[in-house]
């Protein structure tokens, strides 16, 4: 019997959310944390997760099928990569990030409405900061995910004589900390919204970098960023914003620099056909459903935005993520 590869591709796409929901449900119910580095019977696991054993077993068996768990006569256990990435106490944990992806499943379900109306589902539901638990998951989840590639940004640049970096919309301080580790003696100032700054101070203190990274409350929609900085960093920020708002943010970033200082714009980019990389085409849709005015752009479009903001000598660097680029412009 011939395999219909076209049917197989459509089926794989149609069933894709089934796979994701197994991951989300197992994380929300605490299955991976309950197992941690132990093996449990379905009955014991049901007690720990406070759910009925017969229905839980269906989910557990699906996790085995997706290679998130293993099963033998003594019960279920985490697969090695599950223990590393999906247990909360693991130093490599991605649990908060997975919870954010689970929350975004709802807005993604409204993609047809977003395409029809241009209205972001997540913006209609709640803005970041309205829900403290989500704020914590979002900021720390993005920190969990981006920590793995943050070191590629300073590694791709010459330091020149940079002594002061402003990290605008810096979240938990992921990239400020990466620059401080790579460039001895550098000091950073992280600027973000109230609530975010509390989280950032906690994370930075835990990494022993409070003496080199200060944290200030600010709104990048309207505030000045400072003055006489050597570098202003905007990492994974502008894909949330419209063209005009991006230009405005970059103009204020340029005004915060000393003459010859640099603005760094890091983010996922589309190629000139706008159909690749596949991740960025999906990231572009994510911006549509999550943020009013958000959009992924090509390198050429980002260069145009930066030039419109008054930046010059724009250069493009690869990063630790294949679909992302670091654009550098001078004041």
PDB file of C-alpha atoms in Angstrom:
ATOM      1  CA  UNK A   1       0.000   0.000   0.000  1.00  0.00           C
ATOM      2  CA  UNK A   2       1.429   3.390  -1.007  1.00  0.00           C
ATOM      3  CA  UNK A   3       1.796   6.009   1.690  1.00  0.00           C
ATOM      4  CA  UNK A   4      -0.022   9.230   0.876  1.00  0.00           C
ATOM      5  CA  UNK A   5       2.629  11.722   1.989  1.00  0.00           C
ATOM      6  CA  UNK A   6       0.369  14.676   1.300  1.00  0.00           C
ATOM      7  CA  UNK A   7      -2.312  13.218   3.570  1.00  0.00           C
ATOM      8  CA  UNK A   8       0.340  12.415   6.168  1.00  0.00           C
ATOM      9  CA  UNK A   9       1.527  16.022   6.193  1.00  0.00           C
ATOM     10  CA  UNK A  10      -1.998  17.417   6.588  1.00  0.00           C
ATOM     11  CA  UNK A  11      -2.760  14.870   9.314  1.00  0.00           C
ATOM     12  CA  UNK A  12       0.416  15.740  11.187  1.00  0.00           C
ATOM     13  CA  UNK A  13      -0.525  19.421  11.149  1.00  0.00           C
ATOM     14  CA  UNK A  14      -4.119  18.746  12.175  1.00  0.00           C
ATOM     15  CA  UNK A  15      -3.100  16.526  15.079  1.00  0.00           C
ATOM     16  CA  UNK A  16      -0.251  18.787  16.199  1.00  0.00           C
ATOM     17  CA  UNK A  17      -2.184  20.423  19.025  1.00  0.00           C
ATOM     18  CA  UNK A  18      -2.980  16.978  20.475  1.00  0.00           C
ATOM     19  CA  UNK A  19       0.727  16.502  21.171  1.00  0.00           C
ATOM     20  CA  UNK A  20       1.079  19.958  22.700  1.00  0.00           C
ATOM     21  CA  UNK A  21      -1.929  19.472  24.960  1.00  0.00           C
ATOM     22  CA  UNK A  22      -0.414  16.294  26.426  1.00  0.00           C
ATOM     23  CA  UNK A  23       2.667  18.301  27.405  1.00  0.00           C
ATOM     24  CA  UNK A  24       0.585  21.184  28.781  1.00  0.00           C
ATOM     25  CA  UNK A  25      -1.797  18.948  30.753  1.00  0.00           C
ATOM     26  CA  UNK A  26       0.976  16.845  32.278  1.00  0.00           C
ATOM     27  CA  UNK A  27       2.823  20.013  33.321  1.00  0.00           C
ATOM     28  CA  UNK A  28      -0.289  21.661  34.797  1.00  0.00           C
ATOM     29  CA  UNK A  29      -1.277  18.533  36.722  1.00  0.00           C
ATOM     30  CA  UNK A  30       2.221  18.258  38.197  1.00  0.00           C
ATOM     31  CA  UNK A  31       3.006  14.818  36.794  1.00  0.00           C
ATOM     32  CA  UNK A  32       6.658  15.501  35.971  1.00  0.00           C
ATOM     33  CA  UNK A  33       7.298  17.141  39.363  1.00  0.00           C
ATOM     34  CA  UNK A  34       5.552  14.310  41.198  1.00  0.00           C
ATOM     35  CA  UNK A  35       7.804  11.789  39.498  1.00  0.00           C
ATOM     36  CA  UNK A  36      10.981  13.927  39.678  1.00  0.00           C
ATOM     37  CA  UNK A  37      13.687  11.235  39.913  1.00  0.00           C
ATOM     38  CA  UNK A  38      11.430   8.443  41.224  1.00  0.00           C
ATOM     39  CA  UNK A  39       9.165   5.782  39.710  1.00  0.00           C
ATOM     40  CA  UNK A  40       5.532   5.580  40.870  1.00  0.00           C
ATOM     41  CA  UNK A  41       2.546   3.351  40.267  1.00  0.00           C
ATOM     42  CA  UNK A  42      -0.511   4.948  38.663  1.00  0.00           C
ATOM     43  CA  UNK A  43      -2.322   4.803  42.024  1.00  0.00           C
ATOM     44  CA  UNK A  44       0.467   6.607  43.912  1.00  0.00           C
ATOM     45  CA  UNK A  45       0.843   9.156  41.143  1.00  0.00           C
ATOM     46  CA  UNK A  46      -2.917   9.783  41.148  1.00  0.00           C
ATOM     47  CA  UNK A  47      -2.750  10.495  44.882  1.00  0.00           C
ATOM     48  CA  UNK A  48       0.098  12.964  44.462  1.00  0.00           C
ATOM     49  CA  UNK A  49      -1.625  14.761  41.582  1.00  0.00           C
ATOM     50  CA  UNK A  50      -5.109  14.602  43.161  1.00  0.00           C
ATOM     51  CA  UNK A  51      -6.787  13.183  40.040  1.00  0.00           C
ATOM     52  CA  UNK A  52      -8.640   9.866  39.454  1.00  0.00           C
ATOM     53  CA  UNK A  53      -6.276   7.062  38.499  1.00  0.00           C
ATOM     54  CA  UNK A  54      -8.220   5.601  35.525  1.00  0.00           C
ATOM     55  CA  UNK A  55      -8.327   8.926  33.663  1.00  0.00           C
ATOM     56  CA  UNK A  56      -4.782   9.821  34.688  1.00  0.00           C
ATOM     57  CA  UNK A  57      -3.515   6.579  33.194  1.00  0.00           C
ATOM     58  CA  UNK A  58      -4.738   7.648  29.753  1.00  0.00           C
ATOM     59  CA  UNK A  59      -2.602  10.773  29.997  1.00  0.00           C
ATOM     60  CA  UNK A  60       0.371   8.831  31.362  1.00  0.00           C
ATOM     61  CA  UNK A  61       0.239   6.351  28.490  1.00  0.00           C
ATOM     62  CA  UNK A  62       0.125   9.204  25.980  1.00  0.00           C
ATOM     63  CA  UNK A  63       3.215  10.677  27.685  1.00  0.00           C
ATOM     64  CA  UNK A  64       4.941   7.315  27.223  1.00  0.00           C
ATOM     65  CA  UNK A  65       3.957   7.325  23.556  1.00  0.00           C
ATOM     66  CA  UNK A  66       5.452  10.815  23.183  1.00  0.00           C
ATOM     67  CA  UNK A  67       8.614   9.679  25.029  1.00  0.00           C
ATOM     68  CA  UNK A  68       8.117  12.066  27.924  1.00  0.00           C
ATOM     69  CA  UNK A  69       7.741   9.135  30.356  1.00  0.00           C
ATOM     70  CA  UNK A  70       8.860   5.527  30.544  1.00  0.00           C
ATOM     71  CA  UNK A  71       6.772   2.635  31.911  1.00  0.00           C
ATOM     72  CA  UNK A  72       7.551  -0.799  33.315  1.00  0.00           C
ATOM     73  CA  UNK A  73       5.944  -3.234  35.736  1.00  0.00           C
ATOM     74  CA  UNK A  74       6.749  -0.961  38.683  1.00  0.00           C
ATOM     75  CA  UNK A  75       5.066   2.117  37.233  1.00  0.00           C
ATOM     76  CA  UNK A  76       5.981   5.318  35.426  1.00  0.00           C
ATOM     77  CA  UNK A  77       9.111   7.476  35.470  1.00  0.00           C
ATOM     78  CA  UNK A  78      10.373  10.609  33.757  1.00  0.00           C
ATOM     79  CA  UNK A  79      12.506  10.180  30.661  1.00  0.00           C
ATOM     80  CA  UNK A  80      16.014  11.662  31.170  1.00  0.00           C
ATOM     81  CA  UNK A  81      15.287  14.785  29.096  1.00  0.00           C
ATOM     82  CA  UNK A  82      11.959  15.239  30.904  1.00  0.00           C
ATOM     83  CA  UNK A  83      13.750  15.136  34.256  1.00  0.00           C
ATOM     84  CA  UNK A  84      16.192  17.785  32.993  1.00  0.00           C
ATOM     85  CA  UNK A  85      13.759  20.167  31.285  1.00  0.00           C
ATOM     86  CA  UNK A  86      10.292  19.636  32.785  1.00  0.00           C
ATOM     87  CA  UNK A  87      10.887  19.280  36.529  1.00  0.00           C
ATOM     88  CA  UNK A  88      10.573  22.584  38.351  1.00  0.00           C
ATOM     89  CA  UNK A  89      13.618  22.143  40.581  1.00  0.00           C
ATOM     90  CA  UNK A  90      15.978  21.247  37.741  1.00  0.00           C
ATOM     91  CA  UNK A  91      18.593  23.928  36.961  1.00  0.00           C
ATOM     92  CA  UNK A  92      17.654  23.521  33.261  1.00  0.00           C
ATOM     93  CA  UNK A  93      13.897  23.718  33.905  1.00  0.00           C
ATOM     94  CA  UNK A  94      11.571  25.099  31.224  1.00  0.00           C
ATOM     95  CA  UNK A  95       8.414  24.617  33.294  1.00  0.00           C
ATOM     96  CA  UNK A  96       7.462  28.304  33.469  1.00  0.00           C
ATOM     97  CA  UNK A  97       8.057  28.720  29.745  1.00  0.00           C
ATOM     98  CA  UNK A  98       5.829  25.699  29.018  1.00  0.00           C
ATOM     99  CA  UNK A  99       3.102  27.264  31.174  1.00  0.00           C
ATOM    100  CA  UNK A 100       3.342  30.460  29.095  1.00  0.00           C
ATOM    101  CA  UNK A 101       3.030  28.434  25.882  1.00  0.00           C
ATOM    102  CA  UNK A 102      -0.031  26.742  27.422  1.00  0.00           C
ATOM    103  CA  UNK A 103      -1.620  30.119  28.135  1.00  0.00           C
ATOM    104  CA  UNK A 104      -0.931  31.224  24.561  1.00  0.00           C
ATOM    105  CA  UNK A 105      -2.829  28.180  23.277  1.00  0.00           C
ATOM    106  CA  UNK A 106      -6.040  30.148  23.936  1.00  0.00           C
ATOM    107  CA  UNK A 107      -5.147  33.194  21.799  1.00  0.00           C
ATOM    108  CA  UNK A 108      -3.801  30.935  19.062  1.00  0.00           C
ATOM    109  CA  UNK A 109      -7.246  29.317  18.940  1.00  0.00           C
ATOM    110  CA  UNK A 110      -8.592  32.732  17.904  1.00  0.00           C
ATOM    111  CA  UNK A 111      -6.202  33.087  14.969  1.00  0.00           C
ATOM    112  CA  UNK A 112      -9.019  33.319  12.362  1.00  0.00           C
ATOM    113  CA  UNK A 113     -10.565  36.207  14.321  1.00  0.00           C
ATOM    114  CA  UNK A 114      -7.198  37.942  14.618  1.00  0.00           C
ATOM    115  CA  UNK A 115      -6.645  37.629  10.856  1.00  0.00           C
ATOM    116  CA  UNK A 116     -10.135  38.976  10.136  1.00  0.00           C
ATOM    117  CA  UNK A 117     -10.115  41.863  12.605  1.00  0.00           C
ATOM    118  CA  UNK A 118      -6.463  42.542  13.483  1.00  0.00           C
ATOM    119  CA  UNK A 119      -7.432  42.489  17.156  1.00  0.00           C
ATOM    120  CA  UNK A 120      -5.040  40.564  19.400  1.00  0.00           C
ATOM    121  CA  UNK A 121      -6.812  37.955  21.537  1.00  0.00           C
ATOM    122  CA  UNK A 122      -4.312  38.205  24.406  1.00  0.00           C
ATOM    123  CA  UNK A 123      -4.680  41.995  24.540  1.00  0.00           C
ATOM    124  CA  UNK A 124      -8.440  41.594  24.821  1.00  0.00           C
ATOM    125  CA  UNK A 125      -8.054  39.096  27.658  1.00  0.00           C
ATOM    126  CA  UNK A 126      -5.514  40.870  29.880  1.00  0.00           C
ATOM    127  CA  UNK A 127      -2.436  43.010  29.572  1.00  0.00           C
ATOM    128  CA  UNK A 128       0.877  41.898  31.018  1.00  0.00           C
ATOM    129  CA  UNK A 129       0.885  42.937  34.662  1.00  0.00           C
ATOM    130  CA  UNK A 130      -2.864  42.581  35.199  1.00  0.00           C
ATOM    131  CA  UNK A 131      -2.290  38.977  36.294  1.00  0.00           C
ATOM    132  CA  UNK A 132       0.657  38.705  38.736  1.00  0.00           C
ATOM    133  CA  UNK A 133       0.930  34.914  38.387  1.00  0.00           C
ATOM    134  CA  UNK A 134       1.123  35.166  34.599  1.00  0.00           C
ATOM    135  CA  UNK A 135       3.594  38.048  34.854  1.00  0.00           C
ATOM    136  CA  UNK A 136       5.876  35.872  36.988  1.00  0.00           C
ATOM    137  CA  UNK A 137       5.585  32.931  34.589  1.00  0.00           C
ATOM    138  CA  UNK A 138       6.104  35.124  31.519  1.00  0.00           C
ATOM    139  CA  UNK A 139       9.198  36.955  32.755  1.00  0.00           C
ATOM    140  CA  UNK A 140      10.852  33.915  34.330  1.00  0.00           C
ATOM    141  CA  UNK A 141       9.718  31.620  31.501  1.00  0.00           C
ATOM    142  CA  UNK A 142      11.353  33.840  28.899  1.00  0.00           C
ATOM    143  CA  UNK A 143      14.436  33.942  31.134  1.00  0.00           C
ATOM    144  CA  UNK A 144      14.511  30.129  31.240  1.00  0.00           C
ATOM    145  CA  UNK A 145      14.276  29.918  27.463  1.00  0.00           C
ATOM    146  CA  UNK A 146      16.537  32.810  26.437  1.00  0.00           C
ATOM    147  CA  UNK A 147      19.324  32.053  28.921  1.00  0.00           C
ATOM    148  CA  UNK A 148      20.470  29.306  26.592  1.00  0.00           C
ATOM    149  CA  UNK A 149      21.331  31.702  23.756  1.00  0.00           C
ATOM    150  CA  UNK A 150      21.893  35.061  25.498  1.00  0.00           C
ATOM    151  CA  UNK A 151      25.669  34.669  25.583  1.00  0.00           C
ATOM    152  CA  UNK A 152      25.824  34.692  21.787  1.00  0.00           C
ATOM    153  CA  UNK A 153      25.017  38.428  21.659  1.00  0.00           C
ATOM    154  CA  UNK A 154      28.138  39.803  23.371  1.00  0.00           C
ATOM    155  CA  UNK A 155      30.199  37.051  21.735  1.00  0.00           C
ATOM    156  CA  UNK A 156      29.210  38.318  18.279  1.00  0.00           C
ATOM    157  CA  UNK A 157      30.348  41.925  18.935  1.00  0.00           C
ATOM    158  CA  UNK A 158      33.535  43.830  19.538  1.00  0.00           C
ATOM    159  CA  UNK A 159      33.300  45.534  22.900  1.00  0.00           C
ATOM    160  CA  UNK A 160      35.098  48.658  21.661  1.00  0.00           C
ATOM    161  CA  UNK A 161      35.213  50.971  24.697  1.00  0.00           C
ATOM    162  CA  UNK A 162      31.718  50.201  25.992  1.00  0.00           C
ATOM    163  CA  UNK A 163      31.379  50.811  29.721  1.00  0.00           C
ATOM    164  CA  UNK A 164      27.619  51.429  30.157  1.00  0.00           C
ATOM    165  CA  UNK A 165      24.745  49.445  28.627  1.00  0.00           C
ATOM    166  CA  UNK A 166      21.026  50.268  28.888  1.00  0.00           C
ATOM    167  CA  UNK A 167      18.780  47.196  28.607  1.00  0.00           C
ATOM    168  CA  UNK A 168      15.339  48.498  27.572  1.00  0.00           C
ATOM    169  CA  UNK A 169      12.492  46.080  28.253  1.00  0.00           C
ATOM    170  CA  UNK A 170      15.106  43.810  29.791  1.00  0.00           C
ATOM    171  CA  UNK A 171      12.765  41.453  31.641  1.00  0.00           C
ATOM    172  CA  UNK A 172      14.551  39.332  34.224  1.00  0.00           C
ATOM    173  CA  UNK A 173      17.969  40.667  33.188  1.00  0.00           C
ATOM    174  CA  UNK A 174      18.884  37.701  31.011  1.00  0.00           C
ATOM    175  CA  UNK A 175      20.892  39.685  28.476  1.00  0.00           C
ATOM    176  CA  UNK A 176      22.283  42.248  30.925  1.00  0.00           C
ATOM    177  CA  UNK A 177      23.802  39.378  32.873  1.00  0.00           C
ATOM    178  CA  UNK A 178      25.173  37.777  29.703  1.00  0.00           C
ATOM    179  CA  UNK A 179      26.891  41.028  28.705  1.00  0.00           C
ATOM    180  CA  UNK A 180      28.316  41.542  32.203  1.00  0.00           C
ATOM    181  CA  UNK A 181      29.771  38.031  32.223  1.00  0.00           C
ATOM    182  CA  UNK A 182      31.313  38.501  28.776  1.00  0.00           C
ATOM    183  CA  UNK A 183      32.585  42.078  29.211  1.00  0.00           C
ATOM    184  CA  UNK A 184      34.433  42.532  32.549  1.00  0.00           C
ATOM    185  CA  UNK A 185      33.822  45.874  34.212  1.00  0.00           C
ATOM    186  CA  UNK A 186      30.700  46.688  32.164  1.00  0.00           C
ATOM    187  CA  UNK A 187      27.775  48.166  34.111  1.00  0.00           C
ATOM    188  CA  UNK A 188      24.161  47.864  32.986  1.00  0.00           C
ATOM    189  CA  UNK A 189      20.899  49.580  33.766  1.00  0.00           C
ATOM    190  CA  UNK A 190      17.763  47.531  33.108  1.00  0.00           C
ATOM    191  CA  UNK A 191      14.537  49.435  32.384  1.00  0.00           C
ATOM    192  CA  UNK A 192      11.146  47.754  32.552  1.00  0.00           C
ATOM    193  CA  UNK A 193       7.643  48.032  33.994  1.00  0.00           C
ATOM    194  CA  UNK A 194       6.788  47.919  37.722  1.00  0.00           C
ATOM    195  CA  UNK A 195       6.376  44.317  38.772  1.00  0.00           C
ATOM    196  CA  UNK A 196       8.907  43.185  36.177  1.00  0.00           C
ATOM    197  CA  UNK A 197      11.607  45.160  37.964  1.00  0.00           C
ATOM    198  CA  UNK A 198      10.886  43.337  41.236  1.00  0.00           C
ATOM    199  CA  UNK A 199      11.476  40.018  39.490  1.00  0.00           C
ATOM    200  CA  UNK A 200      14.609  41.330  37.778  1.00  0.00           C
ATOM    201  CA  UNK A 201      16.162  42.496  41.057  1.00  0.00           C
ATOM    202  CA  UNK A 202      15.545  39.072  42.575  1.00  0.00           C
ATOM    203  CA  UNK A 203      17.063  37.164  39.645  1.00  0.00           C
ATOM    204  CA  UNK A 204      20.075  39.488  39.328  1.00  0.00           C
ATOM    205  CA  UNK A 205      20.766  39.300  43.070  1.00  0.00           C
ATOM    206  CA  UNK A 206      20.587  35.501  42.884  1.00  0.00           C
ATOM    207  CA  UNK A 207      23.294  35.566  40.216  1.00  0.00           C
ATOM    208  CA  UNK A 208      25.501  37.874  42.298  1.00  0.00           C
ATOM    209  CA  UNK A 209      25.425  40.755  39.792  1.00  0.00           C
ATOM    210  CA  UNK A 210      23.549  43.454  41.713  1.00  0.00           C
ATOM    211  CA  UNK A 211      26.741  45.499  41.996  1.00  0.00           C
ATOM    212  CA  UNK A 212      26.962  45.765  38.189  1.00  0.00           C
ATOM    213  CA  UNK A 213      23.314  45.843  37.108  1.00  0.00           C
ATOM    214  CA  UNK A 214      20.877  48.445  38.407  1.00  0.00           C
ATOM    215  CA  UNK A 215      17.144  48.223  37.771  1.00  0.00           C
ATOM    216  CA  UNK A 216      14.836  51.157  37.054  1.00  0.00           C
ATOM    217  CA  UNK A 217      11.096  51.354  36.459  1.00  0.00           C
ATOM    218  CA  UNK A 218      10.190  52.817  33.089  1.00  0.00           C
ATOM    219  CA  UNK A 219       7.710  52.647  30.227  1.00  0.00           C
ATOM    220  CA  UNK A 220       9.364  52.342  26.829  1.00  0.00           C
ATOM    221  CA  UNK A 221       6.234  53.747  25.202  1.00  0.00           C
ATOM    222  CA  UNK A 222       6.946  57.208  26.580  1.00  0.00           C
ATOM    223  CA  UNK A 223       9.948  57.567  28.905  1.00  0.00           C
ATOM    224  CA  UNK A 224      13.466  58.802  28.197  1.00  0.00           C
ATOM    225  CA  UNK A 225      16.008  56.035  28.600  1.00  0.00           C
ATOM    226  CA  UNK A 226      18.933  58.075  29.901  1.00  0.00           C
ATOM    227  CA  UNK A 227      21.994  59.736  28.403  1.00  0.00           C
ATOM    228  CA  UNK A 228      25.641  59.134  27.499  1.00  0.00           C
ATOM    229  CA  UNK A 229      25.275  55.349  27.332  1.00  0.00           C
ATOM    230  CA  UNK A 230      27.650  53.375  25.144  1.00  0.00           C
ATOM    231  CA  UNK A 231      25.112  50.720  24.169  1.00  0.00           C
ATOM    232  CA  UNK A 232      21.306  50.478  24.227  1.00  0.00           C
ATOM    233  CA  UNK A 233      19.923  46.948  23.908  1.00  0.00           C
ATOM    234  CA  UNK A 234      16.408  46.071  22.684  1.00  0.00           C
ATOM    235  CA  UNK A 235      16.172  42.292  22.730  1.00  0.00           C
ATOM    236  CA  UNK A 236      12.955  40.526  21.669  1.00  0.00           C
ATOM    237  CA  UNK A 237      11.023  43.770  22.074  1.00  0.00           C
ATOM    238  CA  UNK A 238      10.208  45.335  18.702  1.00  0.00           C
ATOM    239  CA  UNK A 239       8.314  42.337  17.293  1.00  0.00           C
ATOM    240  CA  UNK A 240       5.580  43.324  19.770  1.00  0.00           C
ATOM    241  CA  UNK A 241       5.263  46.827  18.312  1.00  0.00           C
ATOM    242  CA  UNK A 242       4.009  48.588  15.170  1.00  0.00           C
ATOM    243  CA  UNK A 243       6.383  50.190  12.662  1.00  0.00           C
ATOM    244  CA  UNK A 244       5.749  53.742  13.933  1.00  0.00           C
ATOM    245  CA  UNK A 245       6.081  52.787  17.577  1.00  0.00           C
ATOM    246  CA  UNK A 246       9.305  50.916  16.834  1.00  0.00           C
ATOM    247  CA  UNK A 247      10.726  54.035  15.174  1.00  0.00           C
ATOM    248  CA  UNK A 248       9.746  56.132  18.207  1.00  0.00           C
ATOM    249  CA  UNK A 249      11.367  53.696  20.639  1.00  0.00           C
ATOM    250  CA  UNK A 250      14.553  53.614  18.576  1.00  0.00           C
ATOM    251  CA  UNK A 251      14.712  57.410  18.334  1.00  0.00           C
ATOM    252  CA  UNK A 252      14.646  57.660  22.119  1.00  0.00           C
ATOM    253  CA  UNK A 253      17.246  54.885  22.300  1.00  0.00           C
ATOM    254  CA  UNK A 254      19.519  56.890  19.991  1.00  0.00           C
ATOM    255  CA  UNK A 255      19.087  60.003  22.158  1.00  0.00           C
ATOM    256  CA  UNK A 256      20.304  58.024  25.173  1.00  0.00           C
ATOM    257  CA  UNK A 257      23.679  57.343  23.511  1.00  0.00           C
ATOM    258  CA  UNK A 258      26.940  59.239  23.464  1.00  0.00           C
ATOM    259  CA  UNK A 259      28.088  60.178  19.928  1.00  0.00           C
ATOM    260  CA  UNK A 260      29.090  56.985  18.125  1.00  0.00           C
ATOM    261  CA  UNK A 261      27.263  54.753  20.609  1.00  0.00           C
ATOM    262  CA  UNK A 262      25.393  51.681  19.427  1.00  0.00           C
ATOM    263  CA  UNK A 263      21.790  50.471  19.472  1.00  0.00           C
ATOM    264  CA  UNK A 264      21.446  46.683  19.412  1.00  0.00           C
ATOM    265  CA  UNK A 265      18.198  45.168  18.122  1.00  0.00           C
ATOM    266  CA  UNK A 266      17.875  41.417  18.652  1.00  0.00           C
ATOM    267  CA  UNK A 267      14.990  39.326  17.352  1.00  0.00           C
ATOM    268  CA  UNK A 268      13.651  36.739  14.939  1.00  0.00           C
ATOM    269  CA  UNK A 269      13.589  37.837  11.292  1.00  0.00           C
ATOM    270  CA  UNK A 270      11.936  36.700   8.074  1.00  0.00           C
ATOM    271  CA  UNK A 271      13.856  36.149   4.854  1.00  0.00           C
ATOM    272  CA  UNK A 272      13.093  38.295   1.813  1.00  0.00           C
ATOM    273  CA  UNK A 273      10.318  35.907   0.659  1.00  0.00           C
ATOM    274  CA  UNK A 274       8.608  36.172   4.078  1.00  0.00           C
ATOM    275  CA  UNK A 275       8.068  32.371   3.994  1.00  0.00           C
ATOM    276  CA  UNK A 276      11.188  31.293   5.893  1.00  0.00           C
ATOM    277  CA  UNK A 277      12.411  30.400   8.465  1.00  0.00           C
ATOM    278  CA  UNK A 278       9.224  28.509   9.287  1.00  0.00           C
ATOM    279  CA  UNK A 279       9.598  29.366  12.977  1.00  0.00           C
ATOM    280  CA  UNK A 280       9.582  33.087  12.200  1.00  0.00           C
ATOM    281  CA  UNK A 281       6.488  32.784   9.987  1.00  0.00           C
ATOM    282  CA  UNK A 282       4.751  31.246  13.019  1.00  0.00           C
ATOM    283  CA  UNK A 283       6.316  33.837  15.314  1.00  0.00           C
ATOM    284  CA  UNK A 284       4.765  36.459  13.026  1.00  0.00           C
ATOM    285  CA  UNK A 285       1.314  34.941  13.613  1.00  0.00           C
ATOM    286  CA  UNK A 286       2.049  34.790  17.334  1.00  0.00           C
ATOM    287  CA  UNK A 287       2.635  38.543  17.294  1.00  0.00           C
ATOM    288  CA  UNK A 288      -0.736  38.963  15.562  1.00  0.00           C
ATOM    289  CA  UNK A 289      -2.705  37.035  18.178  1.00  0.00           C
ATOM    290  CA  UNK A 290      -0.788  38.310  21.223  1.00  0.00           C
ATOM    291  CA  UNK A 291       0.063  41.980  20.652  1.00  0.00           C
ATOM    292  CA  UNK A 292      -1.816  44.750  18.860  1.00  0.00           C
ATOM    293  CA  UNK A 293       0.477  46.003  16.098  1.00  0.00           C
ATOM    294  CA  UNK A 294       3.114  43.326  16.627  1.00  0.00           C
ATOM    295  CA  UNK A 295       4.876  41.878  13.593  1.00  0.00           C
ATOM    296  CA  UNK A 296       7.975  39.945  12.598  1.00  0.00           C
ATOM    297  CA  UNK A 297       9.979  41.680   9.865  1.00  0.00           C
ATOM    298  CA  UNK A 298      12.742  41.091   7.354  1.00  0.00           C
ATOM    299  CA  UNK A 299      16.285  42.326   7.909  1.00  0.00           C
ATOM    300  CA  UNK A 300      15.724  44.962   5.230  1.00  0.00           C
ATOM    301  CA  UNK A 301      12.592  46.220   6.996  1.00  0.00           C
ATOM    302  CA  UNK A 302      14.414  46.404  10.328  1.00  0.00           C
ATOM    303  CA  UNK A 303      17.221  48.334   8.657  1.00  0.00           C
ATOM    304  CA  UNK A 304      14.643  50.781   7.282  1.00  0.00           C
ATOM    305  CA  UNK A 305      13.086  51.255  10.729  1.00  0.00           C
ATOM    306  CA  UNK A 306      16.484  51.857  12.286  1.00  0.00           C
ATOM    307  CA  UNK A 307      17.486  54.315   9.562  1.00  0.00           C
ATOM    308  CA  UNK A 308      14.177  56.167   9.963  1.00  0.00           C
ATOM    309  CA  UNK A 309      15.015  56.516  13.656  1.00  0.00           C
ATOM    310  CA  UNK A 310      18.299  58.227  12.753  1.00  0.00           C
ATOM    311  CA  UNK A 311      20.693  55.309  13.161  1.00  0.00           C
ATOM    312  CA  UNK A 312      23.456  54.698  10.621  1.00  0.00           C
ATOM    313  CA  UNK A 313      26.216  52.195   9.722  1.00  0.00           C
ATOM    314  CA  UNK A 314      23.774  49.370  10.358  1.00  0.00           C
ATOM    315  CA  UNK A 315      25.392  45.926  10.530  1.00  0.00           C
ATOM    316  CA  UNK A 316      23.813  42.488  10.854  1.00  0.00           C
ATOM    317  CA  UNK A 317      25.218  39.663  13.002  1.00  0.00           C
ATOM    318  CA  UNK A 318      24.132  36.031  13.498  1.00  0.00           C
ATOM    319  CA  UNK A 319      23.053  34.927  16.968  1.00  0.00           C
ATOM    320  CA  UNK A 320      22.764  31.655  18.840  1.00  0.00           C
ATOM    321  CA  UNK A 321      19.302  31.088  17.311  1.00  0.00           C
ATOM    322  CA  UNK A 322      19.204  30.245  13.582  1.00  0.00           C
ATOM    323  CA  UNK A 323      16.061  32.324  12.973  1.00  0.00           C
ATOM    324  CA  UNK A 324      17.311  35.420  14.837  1.00  0.00           C
ATOM    325  CA  UNK A 325      19.673  38.256  13.942  1.00  0.00           C
ATOM    326  CA  UNK A 326      21.346  41.060  15.869  1.00  0.00           C
ATOM    327  CA  UNK A 327      21.214  44.427  14.088  1.00  0.00           C
ATOM    328  CA  UNK A 328      23.629  47.134  15.243  1.00  0.00           C
ATOM    329  CA  UNK A 329      23.186  50.819  14.396  1.00  0.00           C
ATOM    330  CA  UNK A 330      25.192  53.864  15.457  1.00  0.00           C
ATOM    331  CA  UNK A 331      23.947  57.190  16.748  1.00  0.00           C
TER     332      UNK A 331
END
